[in-house]
């Protein structure tokens, strides 16, 4: 199935990822139709059409599906069930099966472990009593994470000592969760992979990621040479995951490098913050290749355009540095068109293409 340029792509979600998808789609000659709960969204600013609707409104999603030729989504915190109404009217990629795995941390880790991956030790927690049992089995320090609807450090609580269990359980509000053993790691990195319906796979250089308070602060490419073995192991696993899910579109897997191995952290069935550097830093960006994949087109090359690429997120008041950043001729500035900057809110990013001496 090929969706030719000139047709309409539906994007569920109106944030910055949808915005950059719509820009990439427009460059290839497609129109985009954004579906989101808010009337004004970052993605809607650059799309041809917008529909305001709740993510659980099956009838409105069905109508939305009838108005587009193919559909995708920009984030995984949406119930897979209502999307069935959309997919009954238009092809939906990535497939709902991938979303169902990725949006439940327990299912995700069991799935990856079944393919030979190595997640941190984990145990399901559905009550305070089970949390105590899990802490006895895994030990502390550990992290309690809600099974669903958590990202950028949200929906989780650290437990340094078992005496902190009650506070952690209160922090997740008693939601079904998992307890993860604390991983002592040397570095964090991600695998950015795109797959077509016929099984063509493209992979970018793995970025070395640095987080601040659970939010991605910087991605740097190439990753340190000492991460070569964990990255090779992680890429092999990512390919297995994509094939097992009969995946179409962008898939991101995040890892810890620990003791020369790759420890799986989580997956995102979508374009990803750690891949923003690819807009200027690769021959074809993650956004362009996602559009190519869901429309049945061949994938673009993923080679770097510079020896060294650095992407920094602009969080909260960082956005006020826009003039300073534009004074740097090497800076590629992206502002997301959001309103009020708040602590922890991603307002934009800046990418720099550097020479080998900077690596």
Short mmCIF file of C-alpha atoms in Angstrom, two decimals, residues 38-266:
data_model
loop_
_atom_site.label_atom_id
_atom_site.label_comp_id
_atom_site.label_asym_id
_atom_site.label_seq_id
_atom_site.Cartn_x
_atom_site.Cartn_y
_atom_site.Cartn_z
CA UNK A 38 -7.33 21.40 22.74
CA UNK A 39 -8.51 23.93 20.20
CA UNK A 40 -5.02 25.44 19.78
CA UNK A 41 -1.99 23.14 19.64
CA UNK A 42 1.65 23.27 18.49
CA UNK A 43 0.88 20.73 15.77
CA UNK A 44 -2.31 22.46 14.71
CA UNK A 45 -0.36 25.65 13.94
CA UNK A 46 1.42 23.93 11.04
CA UNK A 47 -1.24 21.45 9.88
CA UNK A 48 -3.77 21.90 7.09
CA UNK A 49 -6.70 20.79 9.26
CA UNK A 50 -7.47 20.33 12.96
CA UNK A 51 -10.23 18.57 14.86
CA UNK A 52 -10.88 19.11 18.55
CA UNK A 53 -11.96 15.95 20.32
CA UNK A 54 -11.34 13.81 23.38
CA UNK A 55 -9.04 10.82 23.02
CA UNK A 56 -11.76 8.50 24.35
CA UNK A 57 -14.49 9.77 21.98
CA UNK A 58 -14.90 6.78 19.66
CA UNK A 59 -17.49 8.41 17.41
CA UNK A 60 -15.35 11.50 16.85
CA UNK A 61 -12.28 9.31 16.21
CA UNK A 62 -14.31 7.32 13.69
CA UNK A 63 -15.24 10.53 11.89
CA UNK A 64 -11.62 11.65 12.02
CA UNK A 65 -10.51 8.33 10.50
CA UNK A 66 -12.96 8.81 7.63
CA UNK A 67 -11.38 12.19 6.83
CA UNK A 68 -7.79 10.95 6.37
CA UNK A 69 -5.97 8.42 4.18
CA UNK A 70 -3.59 7.06 6.82
CA UNK A 71 -3.17 7.85 10.52
CA UNK A 72 -0.48 7.85 13.18
CA UNK A 73 -0.11 9.06 16.77
CA UNK A 74 2.51 11.23 18.46
CA UNK A 75 2.43 9.78 21.98
CA UNK A 76 1.55 6.48 23.64
CA UNK A 77 -0.54 7.70 26.59
CA UNK A 78 -3.82 7.12 24.80
CA UNK A 79 -6.04 4.08 25.29
CA UNK A 80 -5.64 1.60 22.44
CA UNK A 81 -9.34 0.67 22.55
CA UNK A 82 -10.83 3.92 21.17
CA UNK A 83 -8.25 3.91 18.37
CA UNK A 84 -10.00 0.83 16.99
CA UNK A 85 -12.77 3.16 15.83
CA UNK A 86 -10.21 5.20 13.91
CA UNK A 87 -8.41 2.19 12.44
CA UNK A 88 -11.73 0.84 11.15
CA UNK A 89 -11.79 3.83 8.80
CA UNK A 90 -8.10 4.40 7.96
CA UNK A 91 -4.85 2.43 8.26
CA UNK A 92 -3.20 3.21 11.61
CA UNK A 93 0.56 2.99 12.16
CA UNK A 94 2.35 1.97 14.32
CA UNK A 95 -0.08 -0.93 14.84
CA UNK A 96 -2.32 -0.91 17.90
CA UNK A 97 -0.64 -4.11 19.13
CA UNK A 98 2.60 -2.18 19.57
CA UNK A 99 0.78 0.56 21.49
CA UNK A 100 -0.83 -2.01 23.80
CA UNK A 101 2.60 -3.44 24.66
CA UNK A 102 4.38 -0.11 25.06
CA UNK A 103 1.82 1.70 27.19
CA UNK A 104 1.90 -0.91 29.97
CA UNK A 105 5.30 -1.12 31.66
CA UNK A 106 4.70 -4.66 32.88
CA UNK A 107 3.63 -5.96 29.47
CA UNK A 108 6.52 -4.10 27.86
CA UNK A 109 9.17 -5.64 30.11
CA UNK A 110 7.72 -9.14 29.86
CA UNK A 111 7.58 -8.83 26.08
CA UNK A 112 11.20 -7.65 25.81
CA UNK A 113 12.40 -10.33 28.23
CA UNK A 114 10.64 -12.94 26.11
CA UNK A 115 12.76 -11.83 23.14
CA UNK A 116 15.98 -12.25 25.11
CA UNK A 117 16.28 -8.67 26.34
CA UNK A 118 17.62 -7.79 29.76
CA UNK A 119 15.40 -5.39 31.75
CA UNK A 120 16.22 -4.37 35.31
CA UNK A 121 14.74 -6.72 37.94
CA UNK A 122 11.02 -5.98 38.24
CA UNK A 123 7.87 -7.16 39.96
CA UNK A 124 4.19 -6.25 39.55
CA UNK A 125 2.62 -4.26 42.38
CA UNK A 126 -1.16 -3.91 42.73
CA UNK A 127 -1.41 -3.29 46.48
CA UNK A 128 0.66 -1.98 49.37
CA UNK A 129 1.14 -5.54 50.58
CA UNK A 130 2.53 -6.54 47.17
CA UNK A 131 4.90 -3.57 47.32
CA UNK A 132 6.34 -4.95 50.56
CA UNK A 133 6.74 -8.40 48.98
CA UNK A 134 8.39 -6.88 45.90
CA UNK A 135 10.84 -4.93 48.06
CA UNK A 136 11.78 -8.12 49.88
CA UNK A 137 12.44 -9.84 46.55
CA UNK A 138 14.21 -6.99 44.71
CA UNK A 139 15.61 -4.91 47.55
CA UNK A 140 16.25 -1.19 47.83
CA UNK A 141 17.09 1.20 46.36
CA UNK A 142 14.32 0.72 43.80
CA UNK A 143 11.86 2.74 41.75
CA UNK A 144 8.08 2.34 41.90
CA UNK A 145 6.48 3.22 38.56
CA UNK A 146 2.85 3.28 37.49
CA UNK A 147 2.20 0.69 34.80
CA UNK A 148 0.50 3.25 32.56
CA UNK A 149 0.56 6.97 31.74
CA UNK A 150 3.99 7.98 32.95
CA UNK A 151 6.76 9.82 31.10
CA UNK A 152 9.55 12.33 31.72
CA UNK A 153 9.87 11.16 35.32
CA UNK A 154 6.13 11.39 36.04
CA UNK A 155 4.24 8.54 37.69
CA UNK A 156 7.19 7.21 39.66
CA UNK A 157 8.75 7.37 43.11
CA UNK A 158 12.20 6.36 44.33
CA UNK A 159 12.52 4.13 47.37
CA UNK A 160 15.95 4.41 48.98
CA UNK A 161 14.93 2.35 51.99
CA UNK A 162 11.95 0.04 52.67
CA UNK A 163 10.75 2.54 55.27
CA UNK A 164 9.84 4.85 52.37
CA UNK A 165 7.38 2.35 50.86
CA UNK A 166 4.25 4.01 52.24
CA UNK A 167 5.23 7.43 50.87
CA UNK A 168 5.99 5.90 47.46
CA UNK A 169 2.66 4.09 47.36
CA UNK A 170 0.92 7.36 48.19
CA UNK A 171 2.92 9.13 45.46
CA UNK A 172 1.57 6.78 42.77
CA UNK A 173 -1.90 7.03 44.36
CA UNK A 174 -2.26 3.29 44.64
CA UNK A 175 -2.29 2.82 40.87
CA UNK A 176 -1.26 -0.57 39.41
CA UNK A 177 2.52 -0.33 39.27
CA UNK A 178 5.78 -2.18 38.94
CA UNK A 179 8.81 -2.06 41.20
CA UNK A 180 12.12 -1.88 39.37
CA UNK A 181 15.49 -2.61 40.88
CA UNK A 182 17.87 0.34 40.77
CA UNK A 183 20.39 0.06 37.92
CA UNK A 184 23.89 1.38 38.55
CA UNK A 185 24.80 2.43 35.04
CA UNK A 186 27.67 4.14 33.27
CA UNK A 187 25.56 5.85 30.61
CA UNK A 188 22.12 6.05 28.98
CA UNK A 189 21.48 5.72 25.25
CA UNK A 190 18.65 5.01 22.85
CA UNK A 191 18.14 3.06 19.66
CA UNK A 192 16.20 4.94 16.98
CA UNK A 193 14.75 2.54 14.42
CA UNK A 194 12.28 2.89 11.56
CA UNK A 195 10.60 -0.07 9.84
CA UNK A 196 8.33 -0.31 6.80
CA UNK A 197 5.46 -2.73 6.22
CA UNK A 198 7.70 -4.86 3.97
CA UNK A 199 10.35 -5.17 6.68
CA UNK A 200 12.90 -2.56 5.52
CA UNK A 201 14.71 -1.20 8.60
CA UNK A 202 16.77 1.95 9.04
CA UNK A 203 18.74 2.72 12.21
CA UNK A 204 20.47 5.97 13.19
CA UNK A 205 23.64 6.30 15.24
CA UNK A 206 22.69 5.74 18.88
CA UNK A 207 22.68 8.99 20.88
CA UNK A 208 24.25 9.22 24.33
CA UNK A 209 21.50 10.75 26.47
CA UNK A 210 21.84 12.86 29.60
CA UNK A 211 18.80 13.39 31.84
CA UNK A 212 18.11 16.00 34.50
CA UNK A 213 15.40 15.19 37.05
CA UNK A 214 13.99 12.49 34.79
CA UNK A 215 13.76 14.73 31.71
CA UNK A 216 16.07 14.46 28.71
CA UNK A 217 18.49 17.38 28.74
CA UNK A 218 21.00 16.49 26.00
CA UNK A 219 21.58 13.93 23.25
CA UNK A 220 25.08 13.66 21.80
CA UNK A 221 26.30 11.74 18.77
CA UNK A 222 28.46 9.76 18.42
CA UNK A 223 28.19 8.00 21.75
CA UNK A 224 31.48 7.30 23.59
CA UNK A 225 33.48 4.47 22.07
CA UNK A 226 33.14 2.48 25.28
CA UNK A 227 29.42 2.04 24.57
CA UNK A 228 29.96 0.17 21.30
CA UNK A 229 29.24 -3.29 22.71
CA UNK A 230 26.05 -2.35 24.62
CA UNK A 231 24.81 -0.39 21.59
CA UNK A 232 25.33 -3.37 19.25
CA UNK A 233 23.47 -5.62 21.71
CA UNK A 234 20.64 -3.08 22.02
CA UNK A 235 20.28 -2.62 18.27
CA UNK A 236 19.96 -6.37 17.75
CA UNK A 237 17.19 -6.45 20.37
CA UNK A 238 15.40 -3.45 18.81
CA UNK A 239 15.33 -5.22 15.45
CA UNK A 240 13.80 -8.29 17.13
CA UNK A 241 11.15 -6.13 18.79
CA UNK A 242 10.23 -4.42 15.52
CA UNK A 243 9.95 -7.68 13.62
CA UNK A 244 7.97 -9.41 16.40
CA UNK A 245 5.41 -6.58 16.40
CA UNK A 246 5.28 -6.41 12.57
CA UNK A 247 6.05 -2.78 13.23
CA UNK A 248 5.56 0.17 10.88
CA UNK A 249 7.06 3.59 11.67
CA UNK A 250 9.49 4.94 14.24
CA UNK A 251 10.35 2.85 17.29
CA UNK A 252 12.60 4.02 20.12
CA UNK A 253 14.12 1.80 22.81
CA UNK A 254 15.96 3.37 25.75
CA UNK A 255 18.78 1.56 27.54
CA UNK A 256 21.25 1.77 30.38
CA UNK A 257 24.86 0.76 29.70
CA UNK A 258 25.93 -1.24 32.74
CA UNK A 259 28.97 -3.46 33.03
CA UNK A 260 29.48 -3.66 29.29
CA UNK A 261 25.90 -4.78 28.60
CA UNK A 262 22.62 -3.16 27.56
CA UNK A 263 19.89 -3.04 30.21
CA UNK A 264 16.48 -2.30 28.71
CA UNK A 265 14.62 0.66 30.24
CA UNK A 266 11.56 1.40 28.11
#
